[in-house]
């Protein structure tokens, strides 16, 4: 008969070994509080490591106002969180681990070697030196009737009694790395106010590519273009054609606005400018030049440099008779309507929106419904584009939650 793991009494427990959980563990351990950290995966920081593939974009060096603006509707809440650990402070913290950083041409901040693994190794070494006990393959299943934590491991389930707990389980994207949203029903059952998890920084499906277009251009990048959705200024960048729609950095930057328009109206119309460097008048003037015996495809290529996937998009999304009218064709080139029906599934998204509503939390990220239980990271109801904004807020919220746990432990009745 297999014996069950022994119950554990702990001063502070962290559930989740991503940036938010690890940062809270550091705050507590450096203050002399014993920390037990549990993570369901075979090793901690898995999503952090995958996010660093191709270059670890840790934060951004733009102005404070511009940086805060990236958090959209939750700007005020994130401003309060970032006050204690702004991008400059995060860079100094990284330097303290012996990792140099630099600012790229776009303003994004990277470790000097562009890799996430050396940073994580140095951080885990520091945490272990401060006595943080890290338990992997240990999944949180909720609470027992006596209030203790249910922790499942390959050896069986055990109860963990903690004076303070941080839940830092991530959002609902990338389930294979541990962020599966399984915590949602557990908190909902305790009456914690939650916003539904939705995909963010994700691709979208279109009303339907033709078979010819999909087979020819799926995987092709659309460069040097601009995309706009209603009520928002156009953004410059590039994206990629997929078999069912569009994805890529330019789409991700607009994903929150696109998703919310779909939620409100059932569809979102994006306007694609295929030649953002030229005015509508310049495009029309070029189209009106005689083309002689040249085909329209060659005329577009010679006069405007419009060919390949951009010319393919124009053909795909424009009525044939438009090509006979230079004014209409110029208008289409400058504002090609793209109907977007739905985001790609949550598990394909880079991150998720929704989660624990800020109204459910104190200023130090403790759940009002559950004194002594804190939340941080992507579990909270906020979102941001890629570019270092996601990671910075996860680090900062973990730090704030760790400080909140310290305050709670020091002031709670014995």
mmCIF file of C-alpha atoms in Angstrom:
data_model
loop_
_atom_site.group_PDB
_atom_site.id
_atom_site.type_symbol
_atom_site.label_atom_id
_atom_site.label_comp_id
_atom_site.label_asym_id
_atom_site.label_seq_id
_atom_site.Cartn_x
_atom_site.Cartn_y
_atom_site.Cartn_z
ATOM 1 C CA UNK A 1 0.000 0.000 0.000
ATOM 2 C CA UNK A 2 1.435 3.367 -1.088
ATOM 3 C CA UNK A 3 1.730 5.915 1.706
ATOM 4 C CA UNK A 4 0.423 9.418 1.116
ATOM 5 C CA UNK A 5 2.799 12.383 1.318
ATOM 6 C CA UNK A 6 2.889 13.962 4.750
ATOM 7 C CA UNK A 7 0.952 17.143 5.428
ATOM 8 C CA UNK A 8 3.021 20.320 5.327
ATOM 9 C CA UNK A 9 2.803 23.435 7.488
ATOM 10 C CA UNK A 10 4.219 26.472 5.714
ATOM 11 C CA UNK A 11 4.615 30.156 6.497
ATOM 12 C CA UNK A 12 4.196 31.250 2.870
ATOM 13 C CA UNK A 13 3.151 29.223 -0.173
ATOM 14 C CA UNK A 14 3.474 30.241 -3.820
ATOM 15 C CA UNK A 15 1.432 28.356 -6.409
ATOM 16 C CA UNK A 16 3.026 28.862 -9.813
ATOM 17 C CA UNK A 17 6.647 29.181 -10.869
ATOM 18 C CA UNK A 18 6.438 31.854 -13.546
ATOM 19 C CA UNK A 19 7.882 35.390 -13.247
ATOM 20 C CA UNK A 20 5.139 36.603 -10.864
ATOM 21 C CA UNK A 21 5.451 33.650 -8.504
ATOM 22 C CA UNK A 22 9.239 33.668 -8.496
ATOM 23 C CA UNK A 23 9.362 37.412 -7.843
ATOM 24 C CA UNK A 24 7.011 37.114 -4.869
ATOM 25 C CA UNK A 25 9.121 34.238 -3.542
ATOM 26 C CA UNK A 26 12.219 36.435 -3.730
ATOM 27 C CA UNK A 27 10.568 39.302 -1.836
ATOM 28 C CA UNK A 28 9.474 36.957 0.947
ATOM 29 C CA UNK A 29 12.698 34.966 1.173
ATOM 30 C CA UNK A 30 14.880 38.071 1.305
ATOM 31 C CA UNK A 31 12.767 39.213 4.264
ATOM 32 C CA UNK A 32 13.494 35.941 6.044
ATOM 33 C CA UNK A 33 10.121 34.259 5.437
ATOM 34 C CA UNK A 34 10.300 30.515 4.636
ATOM 35 C CA UNK A 35 8.767 29.904 1.200
ATOM 36 C CA UNK A 36 7.389 26.737 -0.365
ATOM 37 C CA UNK A 37 6.775 27.092 -4.108
ATOM 38 C CA UNK A 38 4.689 24.551 -6.029
ATOM 39 C CA UNK A 39 4.469 24.209 -9.806
ATOM 40 C CA UNK A 40 2.591 21.615 -11.798
ATOM 41 C CA UNK A 41 5.193 21.326 -14.565
ATOM 42 C CA UNK A 42 8.460 19.325 -14.453
ATOM 43 C CA UNK A 43 10.392 22.607 -14.149
ATOM 44 C CA UNK A 44 9.557 26.230 -13.411
ATOM 45 C CA UNK A 45 9.537 29.148 -15.847
ATOM 46 C CA UNK A 46 8.528 27.139 -18.909
ATOM 47 C CA UNK A 47 6.438 29.839 -20.565
ATOM 48 C CA UNK A 48 9.124 32.387 -19.703
ATOM 49 C CA UNK A 49 11.714 30.279 -21.493
ATOM 50 C CA UNK A 50 9.551 29.749 -24.569
ATOM 51 C CA UNK A 51 8.766 33.464 -24.736
ATOM 52 C CA UNK A 52 12.527 34.007 -24.967
ATOM 53 C CA UNK A 53 13.010 31.808 -28.008
ATOM 54 C CA UNK A 54 14.325 34.070 -30.748
ATOM 55 C CA UNK A 55 15.178 36.869 -28.320
ATOM 56 C CA UNK A 56 14.156 37.558 -24.727
ATOM 57 C CA UNK A 57 12.251 40.867 -24.863
ATOM 58 C CA UNK A 58 12.157 41.653 -21.154
ATOM 59 C CA UNK A 59 10.687 45.199 -21.102
ATOM 60 C CA UNK A 60 10.570 48.448 -23.086
ATOM 61 C CA UNK A 61 12.490 51.715 -22.825
ATOM 62 C CA UNK A 62 9.812 54.107 -24.141
ATOM 63 C CA UNK A 63 8.500 57.025 -22.070
ATOM 64 C CA UNK A 64 6.535 56.322 -18.894
ATOM 65 C CA UNK A 65 3.316 57.737 -20.369
ATOM 66 C CA UNK A 66 3.608 55.717 -23.567
ATOM 67 C CA UNK A 67 4.408 52.584 -21.561
ATOM 68 C CA UNK A 68 1.342 52.958 -19.336
ATOM 69 C CA UNK A 69 -0.812 53.557 -22.388
ATOM 70 C CA UNK A 70 -0.153 49.998 -23.550
ATOM 71 C CA UNK A 71 -2.413 48.646 -20.795
ATOM 72 C CA UNK A 72 -5.595 50.103 -22.267
ATOM 73 C CA UNK A 73 -8.658 49.978 -20.034
ATOM 74 C CA UNK A 74 -6.605 48.784 -17.052
ATOM 75 C CA UNK A 75 -4.035 51.571 -17.238
ATOM 76 C CA UNK A 76 -4.901 52.962 -13.790
ATOM 77 C CA UNK A 77 -4.614 49.574 -12.078
ATOM 78 C CA UNK A 78 -1.331 48.743 -13.790
ATOM 79 C CA UNK A 79 0.061 52.170 -13.016
ATOM 80 C CA UNK A 80 -0.413 51.438 -9.324
ATOM 81 C CA UNK A 81 1.323 48.083 -9.734
ATOM 82 C CA UNK A 82 4.227 49.461 -11.793
ATOM 83 C CA UNK A 83 4.918 52.320 -9.386
ATOM 84 C CA UNK A 84 6.981 49.963 -7.269
ATOM 85 C CA UNK A 85 8.794 48.211 -10.088
ATOM 86 C CA UNK A 86 8.936 50.230 -13.302
ATOM 87 C CA UNK A 87 10.931 49.132 -16.382
ATOM 88 C CA UNK A 88 14.091 50.914 -15.183
ATOM 89 C CA UNK A 89 13.897 49.103 -11.829
ATOM 90 C CA UNK A 90 13.374 45.795 -13.613
ATOM 91 C CA UNK A 91 16.519 46.368 -15.673
ATOM 92 C CA UNK A 92 18.513 47.164 -12.532
ATOM 93 C CA UNK A 93 17.208 43.985 -10.923
ATOM 94 C CA UNK A 94 18.340 41.966 -13.950
ATOM 95 C CA UNK A 95 21.761 43.597 -13.796
ATOM 96 C CA UNK A 96 21.929 42.490 -10.153
ATOM 97 C CA UNK A 97 21.704 38.901 -11.383
ATOM 98 C CA UNK A 98 24.821 39.481 -13.477
ATOM 99 C CA UNK A 99 22.887 39.768 -16.738
ATOM 100 C CA UNK A 100 23.566 42.810 -18.921
ATOM 101 C CA UNK A 101 20.778 44.366 -20.987
ATOM 102 C CA UNK A 102 20.598 46.615 -24.030
ATOM 103 C CA UNK A 103 17.938 48.674 -25.807
ATOM 104 C CA UNK A 104 17.184 47.641 -29.390
ATOM 105 C CA UNK A 105 16.374 50.007 -32.231
ATOM 106 C CA UNK A 106 12.646 49.623 -31.534
ATOM 107 C CA UNK A 107 13.047 50.551 -27.860
ATOM 108 C CA UNK A 108 12.645 46.965 -26.707
ATOM 109 C CA UNK A 109 14.976 45.808 -23.952
ATOM 110 C CA UNK A 110 16.844 42.501 -24.200
ATOM 111 C CA UNK A 111 19.459 40.595 -22.198
ATOM 112 C CA UNK A 112 22.839 41.081 -23.839
ATOM 113 C CA UNK A 113 22.942 37.478 -25.083
ATOM 114 C CA UNK A 114 19.224 37.596 -26.078
ATOM 115 C CA UNK A 115 18.537 34.430 -24.059
ATOM 116 C CA UNK A 116 16.114 33.692 -21.220
ATOM 117 C CA UNK A 117 17.813 30.582 -19.817
ATOM 118 C CA UNK A 118 20.892 32.269 -18.241
ATOM 119 C CA UNK A 119 18.636 34.800 -16.505
ATOM 120 C CA UNK A 120 16.363 32.078 -15.137
ATOM 121 C CA UNK A 121 19.316 29.956 -13.962
ATOM 122 C CA UNK A 122 20.875 32.887 -12.094
ATOM 123 C CA UNK A 123 17.522 33.748 -10.540
ATOM 124 C CA UNK A 124 16.787 30.211 -9.369
ATOM 125 C CA UNK A 125 20.275 29.990 -7.877
ATOM 126 C CA UNK A 126 19.598 33.147 -5.878
ATOM 127 C CA UNK A 127 16.215 31.871 -4.710
ATOM 128 C CA UNK A 128 17.634 28.555 -3.536
ATOM 129 C CA UNK A 129 20.436 30.355 -1.713
ATOM 130 C CA UNK A 130 17.725 32.282 0.166
ATOM 131 C CA UNK A 131 16.048 29.033 1.146
ATOM 132 C CA UNK A 132 13.111 28.899 -1.274
ATOM 133 C CA UNK A 133 11.945 25.284 -1.617
ATOM 134 C CA UNK A 134 10.736 24.564 -5.130
ATOM 135 C CA UNK A 135 8.436 21.580 -5.656
ATOM 136 C CA UNK A 136 7.768 20.593 -9.279
ATOM 137 C CA UNK A 137 5.108 18.238 -10.670
ATOM 138 C CA UNK A 138 2.924 19.475 -7.800
ATOM 139 C CA UNK A 139 -0.516 20.647 -8.926
ATOM 140 C CA UNK A 140 -2.883 22.759 -6.857
ATOM 141 C CA UNK A 141 -6.398 21.294 -6.754
ATOM 142 C CA UNK A 142 -8.136 23.832 -4.529
ATOM 143 C CA UNK A 143 -8.920 23.741 -0.825
ATOM 144 C CA UNK A 144 -9.864 21.072 1.675
ATOM 145 C CA UNK A 145 -12.827 21.600 3.997
ATOM 146 C CA UNK A 146 -10.465 22.763 6.748
ATOM 147 C CA UNK A 147 -8.992 25.491 4.507
ATOM 148 C CA UNK A 148 -5.723 23.707 3.760
ATOM 149 C CA UNK A 149 -4.445 23.552 0.204
ATOM 150 C CA UNK A 150 -4.866 20.395 -1.859
ATOM 151 C CA UNK A 151 -1.594 19.601 -3.628
ATOM 152 C CA UNK A 152 -1.360 16.606 -5.975
ATOM 153 C CA UNK A 153 1.949 15.014 -6.905
ATOM 154 C CA UNK A 154 3.039 11.755 -8.571
ATOM 155 C CA UNK A 155 3.279 10.304 -5.047
ATOM 156 C CA UNK A 156 -0.277 11.257 -4.160
ATOM 157 C CA UNK A 157 -2.214 14.171 -2.666
ATOM 158 C CA UNK A 158 -1.297 16.022 0.501
ATOM 159 C CA UNK A 159 -2.630 18.913 2.518
ATOM 160 C CA UNK A 160 -0.577 22.091 2.866
ATOM 161 C CA UNK A 161 -1.411 24.572 5.599
ATOM 162 C CA UNK A 162 -0.124 28.075 4.885
ATOM 163 C CA UNK A 163 -0.293 31.398 6.705
ATOM 164 C CA UNK A 164 -0.265 33.273 3.375
ATOM 165 C CA UNK A 165 -0.738 32.028 -0.185
ATOM 166 C CA UNK A 166 -0.030 33.518 -3.591
ATOM 167 C CA UNK A 167 -1.816 32.154 -6.647
ATOM 168 C CA UNK A 168 0.282 32.924 -9.734
ATOM 169 C CA UNK A 169 -1.033 30.331 -12.151
ATOM 170 C CA UNK A 170 -1.018 32.310 -15.381
ATOM 171 C CA UNK A 171 -3.909 32.908 -17.713
ATOM 172 C CA UNK A 172 -5.565 30.480 -20.069
ATOM 173 C CA UNK A 173 -3.175 30.316 -23.001
ATOM 174 C CA UNK A 174 -0.423 27.765 -23.629
ATOM 175 C CA UNK A 175 -1.906 24.939 -21.574
ATOM 176 C CA UNK A 176 1.002 22.660 -22.438
ATOM 177 C CA UNK A 177 3.249 25.015 -20.453
ATOM 178 C CA UNK A 178 0.940 25.072 -17.440
ATOM 179 C CA UNK A 179 -1.274 28.116 -18.109
ATOM 180 C CA UNK A 180 -4.517 26.220 -18.584
ATOM 181 C CA UNK A 181 -7.037 28.310 -16.622
ATOM 182 C CA UNK A 182 -7.972 25.330 -14.430
ATOM 183 C CA UNK A 183 -8.072 27.723 -11.464
ATOM 184 C CA UNK A 184 -11.135 29.556 -12.798
ATOM 185 C CA UNK A 185 -13.828 27.197 -11.408
ATOM 186 C CA UNK A 186 -11.925 26.869 -8.127
ATOM 187 C CA UNK A 187 -12.051 30.613 -7.491
ATOM 188 C CA UNK A 188 -15.552 30.989 -8.905
ATOM 189 C CA UNK A 189 -16.771 28.407 -6.390
ATOM 190 C CA UNK A 190 -15.394 30.658 -3.630
ATOM 191 C CA UNK A 191 -17.327 33.656 -4.922
ATOM 192 C CA UNK A 192 -14.323 35.489 -6.382
ATOM 193 C CA UNK A 193 -15.463 37.930 -9.133
ATOM 194 C CA UNK A 194 -13.929 36.868 -12.450
ATOM 195 C CA UNK A 195 -13.953 38.180 -16.023
ATOM 196 C CA UNK A 196 -14.107 35.404 -18.668
ATOM 197 C CA UNK A 197 -10.739 34.394 -20.103
ATOM 198 C CA UNK A 198 -10.358 35.440 -23.737
ATOM 199 C CA UNK A 199 -7.515 35.239 -26.264
ATOM 200 C CA UNK A 200 -5.171 38.219 -26.499
ATOM 201 C CA UNK A 201 -2.193 38.783 -28.784
ATOM 202 C CA UNK A 202 -3.799 36.313 -31.129
ATOM 203 C CA UNK A 203 -4.649 35.686 -34.764
ATOM 204 C CA UNK A 204 -8.101 36.066 -36.277
ATOM 205 C CA UNK A 205 -10.183 34.186 -38.810
ATOM 206 C CA UNK A 206 -11.535 36.014 -41.863
ATOM 207 C CA UNK A 207 -14.853 35.614 -43.615
ATOM 208 C CA UNK A 208 -13.149 33.081 -45.857
ATOM 209 C CA UNK A 209 -10.162 33.090 -48.193
ATOM 210 C CA UNK A 210 -10.663 31.558 -51.602
ATOM 211 C CA UNK A 211 -8.959 28.212 -52.014
ATOM 212 C CA UNK A 212 -6.588 29.705 -54.602
ATOM 213 C CA UNK A 213 -5.511 32.558 -52.305
ATOM 214 C CA UNK A 214 -5.133 30.343 -49.251
ATOM 215 C CA UNK A 215 -3.048 27.731 -51.026
ATOM 216 C CA UNK A 216 -0.817 30.312 -52.698
ATOM 217 C CA UNK A 217 -0.255 32.770 -49.852
ATOM 218 C CA UNK A 218 -0.745 30.980 -46.490
ATOM 219 C CA UNK A 219 2.438 31.669 -44.526
ATOM 220 C CA UNK A 220 3.364 34.755 -46.584
ATOM 221 C CA UNK A 221 4.311 37.916 -44.663
ATOM 222 C CA UNK A 222 2.568 41.163 -45.579
ATOM 223 C CA UNK A 223 5.196 43.842 -45.009
ATOM 224 C CA UNK A 224 5.213 47.637 -45.091
ATOM 225 C CA UNK A 225 1.497 48.035 -44.512
ATOM 226 C CA UNK A 226 -0.838 49.700 -42.020
ATOM 227 C CA UNK A 227 -3.898 48.292 -40.284
ATOM 228 C CA UNK A 228 -6.702 50.146 -38.534
ATOM 229 C CA UNK A 229 -9.898 49.250 -36.720
ATOM 230 C CA UNK A 230 -12.769 51.621 -35.991
ATOM 231 C CA UNK A 231 -12.009 54.285 -33.444
ATOM 232 C CA UNK A 232 -8.260 53.651 -33.450
ATOM 233 C CA UNK A 233 -5.417 55.193 -35.485
ATOM 234 C CA UNK A 234 -3.739 53.021 -38.094
ATOM 235 C CA UNK A 235 -0.626 51.134 -37.030
ATOM 236 C CA UNK A 236 2.357 50.420 -39.240
ATOM 237 C CA UNK A 237 3.926 46.985 -39.302
ATOM 238 C CA UNK A 238 3.587 43.573 -40.809
ATOM 239 C CA UNK A 239 1.511 40.439 -40.397
ATOM 240 C CA UNK A 240 1.219 36.960 -41.847
ATOM 241 C CA UNK A 241 -1.484 35.302 -43.942
ATOM 242 C CA UNK A 242 -2.744 32.005 -42.491
ATOM 243 C CA UNK A 243 -4.943 29.337 -44.041
ATOM 244 C CA UNK A 244 -7.954 30.794 -42.241
ATOM 245 C CA UNK A 245 -7.044 34.427 -41.578
ATOM 246 C CA UNK A 246 -4.250 36.661 -40.286
ATOM 247 C CA UNK A 247 -1.740 36.713 -37.432
ATOM 248 C CA UNK A 248 1.547 38.370 -36.496
ATOM 249 C CA UNK A 249 2.860 41.401 -34.641
ATOM 250 C CA UNK A 250 0.651 44.031 -36.292
ATOM 251 C CA UNK A 251 -2.473 41.950 -35.659
ATOM 252 C CA UNK A 252 -1.446 41.237 -32.062
ATOM 253 C CA UNK A 253 -1.045 44.961 -31.376
ATOM 254 C CA UNK A 254 -4.699 45.485 -32.356
ATOM 255 C CA UNK A 255 -6.076 42.227 -30.990
ATOM 256 C CA UNK A 256 -7.884 43.719 -27.984
ATOM 257 C CA UNK A 257 -9.749 46.256 -30.123
ATOM 258 C CA UNK A 258 -10.581 43.662 -32.791
ATOM 259 C CA UNK A 259 -11.808 41.134 -30.215
ATOM 260 C CA UNK A 260 -13.992 43.651 -28.416
ATOM 261 C CA UNK A 261 -15.587 44.772 -31.705
ATOM 262 C CA UNK A 262 -16.363 41.146 -32.506
ATOM 263 C CA UNK A 263 -17.825 40.700 -29.017
ATOM 264 C CA UNK A 264 -20.030 43.769 -29.518
ATOM 265 C CA UNK A 265 -21.070 43.333 -33.144
ATOM 266 C CA UNK A 266 -20.280 39.769 -34.161
ATOM 267 C CA UNK A 267 -17.700 40.928 -36.687
ATOM 268 C CA UNK A 268 -14.869 43.461 -36.913
ATOM 269 C CA UNK A 269 -13.845 45.331 -40.032
ATOM 270 C CA UNK A 270 -10.169 46.181 -40.277
ATOM 271 C CA UNK A 271 -8.924 48.600 -42.927
ATOM 272 C CA UNK A 272 -5.673 47.609 -44.590
ATOM 273 C CA UNK A 273 -3.478 50.243 -46.206
ATOM 274 C CA UNK A 274 -1.266 48.421 -48.704
ATOM 275 C CA UNK A 275 0.836 51.525 -49.448
ATOM 276 C CA UNK A 276 1.057 53.644 -46.272
ATOM 277 C CA UNK A 277 4.023 55.630 -47.617
ATOM 278 C CA UNK A 278 1.861 57.055 -50.441
ATOM 279 C CA UNK A 279 -1.154 59.327 -50.189
ATOM 280 C CA UNK A 280 -4.482 58.486 -51.782
ATOM 281 C CA UNK A 281 -3.849 61.196 -54.383
ATOM 282 C CA UNK A 282 -0.414 59.792 -55.275
ATOM 283 C CA UNK A 283 -1.832 56.297 -55.682
ATOM 284 C CA UNK A 284 -4.641 57.502 -57.920
ATOM 285 C CA UNK A 285 -2.278 59.581 -60.041
ATOM 286 C CA UNK A 286 -0.061 56.546 -60.572
ATOM 287 C CA UNK A 287 -3.028 54.399 -61.549
ATOM 288 C CA UNK A 288 -4.184 56.943 -64.117
ATOM 289 C CA UNK A 289 -0.930 56.767 -66.043
ATOM 290 C CA UNK A 290 -1.348 54.984 -69.372
ATOM 291 C CA UNK A 291 -0.573 51.277 -69.134
ATOM 292 C CA UNK A 292 -0.542 50.532 -72.850
ATOM 293 C CA UNK A 293 -0.369 46.809 -73.490
ATOM 294 C CA UNK A 294 0.661 45.993 -69.929
ATOM 295 C CA UNK A 295 -1.648 43.849 -67.825
ATOM 296 C CA UNK A 296 -3.176 45.437 -64.730
ATOM 297 C CA UNK A 297 -0.928 43.250 -62.586
ATOM 298 C CA UNK A 298 2.149 44.634 -64.318
ATOM 299 C CA UNK A 299 0.751 48.173 -64.165
ATOM 300 C CA UNK A 300 0.358 47.886 -60.380
ATOM 301 C CA UNK A 301 3.860 46.471 -60.067
ATOM 302 C CA UNK A 302 5.532 49.091 -62.283
ATOM 303 C CA UNK A 303 3.675 52.160 -61.031
ATOM 304 C CA UNK A 304 3.248 51.291 -57.357
ATOM 305 C CA UNK A 305 5.519 48.350 -56.573
ATOM 306 C CA UNK A 306 2.401 46.380 -55.667
ATOM 307 C CA UNK A 307 2.863 42.677 -56.300
ATOM 308 C CA UNK A 308 3.028 39.309 -54.552
ATOM 309 C CA UNK A 309 0.830 38.852 -51.512
ATOM 310 C CA UNK A 310 -0.234 42.511 -51.392
ATOM 311 C CA UNK A 311 -1.506 42.337 -54.974
ATOM 312 C CA UNK A 312 -3.095 39.010 -54.074
ATOM 313 C CA UNK A 313 -4.967 40.604 -51.164
ATOM 314 C CA UNK A 314 -6.195 43.382 -53.433
ATOM 315 C CA UNK A 315 -7.576 40.810 -55.902
ATOM 316 C CA UNK A 316 -9.060 38.701 -53.131
ATOM 317 C CA UNK A 317 -10.911 41.526 -51.403
ATOM 318 C CA UNK A 318 -11.876 43.809 -54.292
ATOM 319 C CA UNK A 319 -14.659 43.412 -56.837
ATOM 320 C CA UNK A 320 -13.423 42.896 -60.394
ATOM 321 C CA UNK A 321 -15.096 46.053 -61.763
ATOM 322 C CA UNK A 322 -13.118 48.172 -59.286
ATOM 323 C CA UNK A 323 -10.040 47.748 -61.459
ATOM 324 C CA UNK A 324 -11.675 49.768 -64.239
ATOM 325 C CA UNK A 325 -12.000 52.858 -62.020
ATOM 326 C CA UNK A 326 -8.685 54.402 -60.807
ATOM 327 C CA UNK A 327 -10.413 56.357 -58.025
ATOM 328 C CA UNK A 328 -12.167 53.285 -56.608
ATOM 329 C CA UNK A 329 -9.051 51.153 -56.992
ATOM 330 C CA UNK A 330 -6.894 53.751 -55.239
ATOM 331 C CA UNK A 331 -9.420 53.897 -52.386
ATOM 332 C CA UNK A 332 -9.297 50.103 -52.083
ATOM 333 C CA UNK A 333 -5.488 50.074 -51.987
ATOM 334 C CA UNK A 334 -5.502 52.661 -49.192
ATOM 335 C CA UNK A 335 -8.364 51.146 -47.163
ATOM 336 C CA UNK A 336 -8.950 47.531 -48.089
ATOM 337 C CA UNK A 337 -11.794 46.160 -45.914
ATOM 338 C CA UNK A 338 -10.949 42.942 -44.082
ATOM 339 C CA UNK A 339 -13.816 41.193 -42.279
ATOM 340 C CA UNK A 340 -12.661 39.381 -39.129
ATOM 341 C CA UNK A 341 -15.072 36.846 -37.649
ATOM 342 C CA UNK A 342 -13.454 35.406 -34.550
ATOM 343 C CA UNK A 343 -10.143 35.119 -32.702
ATOM 344 C CA UNK A 344 -8.198 31.910 -32.910
ATOM 345 C CA UNK A 345 -8.683 29.538 -29.938
ATOM 346 C CA UNK A 346 -7.446 30.649 -26.525
ATOM 347 C CA UNK A 347 -4.762 27.980 -26.309
ATOM 348 C CA UNK A 348 -3.137 29.355 -29.485
ATOM 349 C CA UNK A 349 -2.938 32.893 -28.106
ATOM 350 C CA UNK A 350 0.269 34.376 -26.751
ATOM 351 C CA UNK A 351 -1.606 35.648 -23.705
ATOM 352 C CA UNK A 352 -5.126 35.970 -22.346
ATOM 353 C CA UNK A 353 -7.441 38.734 -21.218
ATOM 354 C CA UNK A 354 -9.830 38.366 -18.316
ATOM 355 C CA UNK A 355 -9.278 36.730 -14.945
ATOM 356 C CA UNK A 356 -9.556 37.968 -11.377
ATOM 357 C CA UNK A 357 -11.210 41.373 -11.433
ATOM 358 C CA UNK A 358 -9.304 44.152 -9.699
ATOM 359 C CA UNK A 359 -12.458 44.968 -7.763
ATOM 360 C CA UNK A 360 -11.959 41.610 -6.017
ATOM 361 C CA UNK A 361 -8.513 42.659 -4.747
ATOM 362 C CA UNK A 362 -7.038 44.983 -2.178
ATOM 363 C CA UNK A 363 -4.329 47.436 -3.170
ATOM 364 C CA UNK A 364 -1.734 44.771 -2.331
ATOM 365 C CA UNK A 365 -3.485 42.132 -4.476
ATOM 366 C CA UNK A 366 -5.114 40.132 -1.682
ATOM 367 C CA UNK A 367 -8.507 38.591 -2.451
ATOM 368 C CA UNK A 368 -11.198 40.319 -0.415
ATOM 369 C CA UNK A 369 -13.191 37.084 -0.354
ATOM 370 C CA UNK A 370 -10.239 35.058 0.936
ATOM 371 C CA UNK A 371 -8.013 36.881 3.462
ATOM 372 C CA UNK A 372 -4.425 35.690 3.223
ATOM 373 C CA UNK A 373 -4.791 34.599 -0.427
ATOM 374 C CA UNK A 374 -3.135 36.828 -3.035
ATOM 375 C CA UNK A 375 -3.127 36.783 -6.853
ATOM 376 C CA UNK A 376 -0.599 38.089 -9.387
ATOM 377 C CA UNK A 377 0.500 37.887 -12.993
ATOM 378 C CA UNK A 378 -1.738 36.888 -15.882
ATOM 379 C CA UNK A 379 -4.400 35.603 -13.488
ATOM 380 C CA UNK A 380 -5.478 39.229 -13.099
ATOM 381 C CA UNK A 381 -7.914 40.939 -15.465
ATOM 382 C CA UNK A 382 -5.558 42.939 -17.693
ATOM 383 C CA UNK A 383 -3.859 42.577 -21.041
ATOM 384 C CA UNK A 384 -1.092 44.229 -23.014
ATOM 385 C CA UNK A 385 0.601 43.839 -26.395
ATOM 386 C CA UNK A 386 3.877 42.033 -26.857
ATOM 387 C CA UNK A 387 7.005 44.134 -26.528
ATOM 388 C CA UNK A 388 7.967 43.556 -22.898
ATOM 389 C CA UNK A 389 4.730 44.892 -21.404
ATOM 390 C CA UNK A 390 3.381 41.488 -20.389
ATOM 391 C CA UNK A 391 6.544 40.412 -18.611
ATOM 392 C CA UNK A 392 7.090 43.742 -16.876
ATOM 393 C CA UNK A 393 3.602 43.704 -15.374
ATOM 394 C CA UNK A 394 3.985 40.079 -14.290
ATOM 395 C CA UNK A 395 7.251 40.865 -12.492
ATOM 396 C CA UNK A 396 5.793 44.002 -10.909
ATOM 397 C CA UNK A 397 2.560 42.350 -9.757
ATOM 398 C CA UNK A 398 4.507 39.471 -8.234
ATOM 399 C CA UNK A 399 6.671 41.921 -6.344
ATOM 400 C CA UNK A 400 3.651 43.854 -5.065
ATOM 401 C CA UNK A 401 1.887 40.646 -4.009
ATOM 402 C CA UNK A 402 5.015 39.484 -2.193
ATOM 403 C CA UNK A 403 5.135 42.777 -0.300
ATOM 404 C CA UNK A 404 1.439 42.390 0.477
ATOM 405 C CA UNK A 405 2.058 38.923 1.882
ATOM 406 C CA UNK A 406 4.823 40.307 4.096
ATOM 407 C CA UNK A 407 2.489 42.975 5.452
ATOM 408 C CA UNK A 408 -0.220 40.415 6.061
ATOM 409 C CA UNK A 409 2.111 38.010 7.856
ATOM 410 C CA UNK A 410 3.474 40.772 10.064
ATOM 411 C CA UNK A 411 0.068 42.142 11.050
ATOM 412 C CA UNK A 412 -2.157 39.097 11.261
ATOM 413 C CA UNK A 413 -3.117 37.903 14.744
ATOM 414 C CA UNK A 414 -0.887 35.160 16.116
#
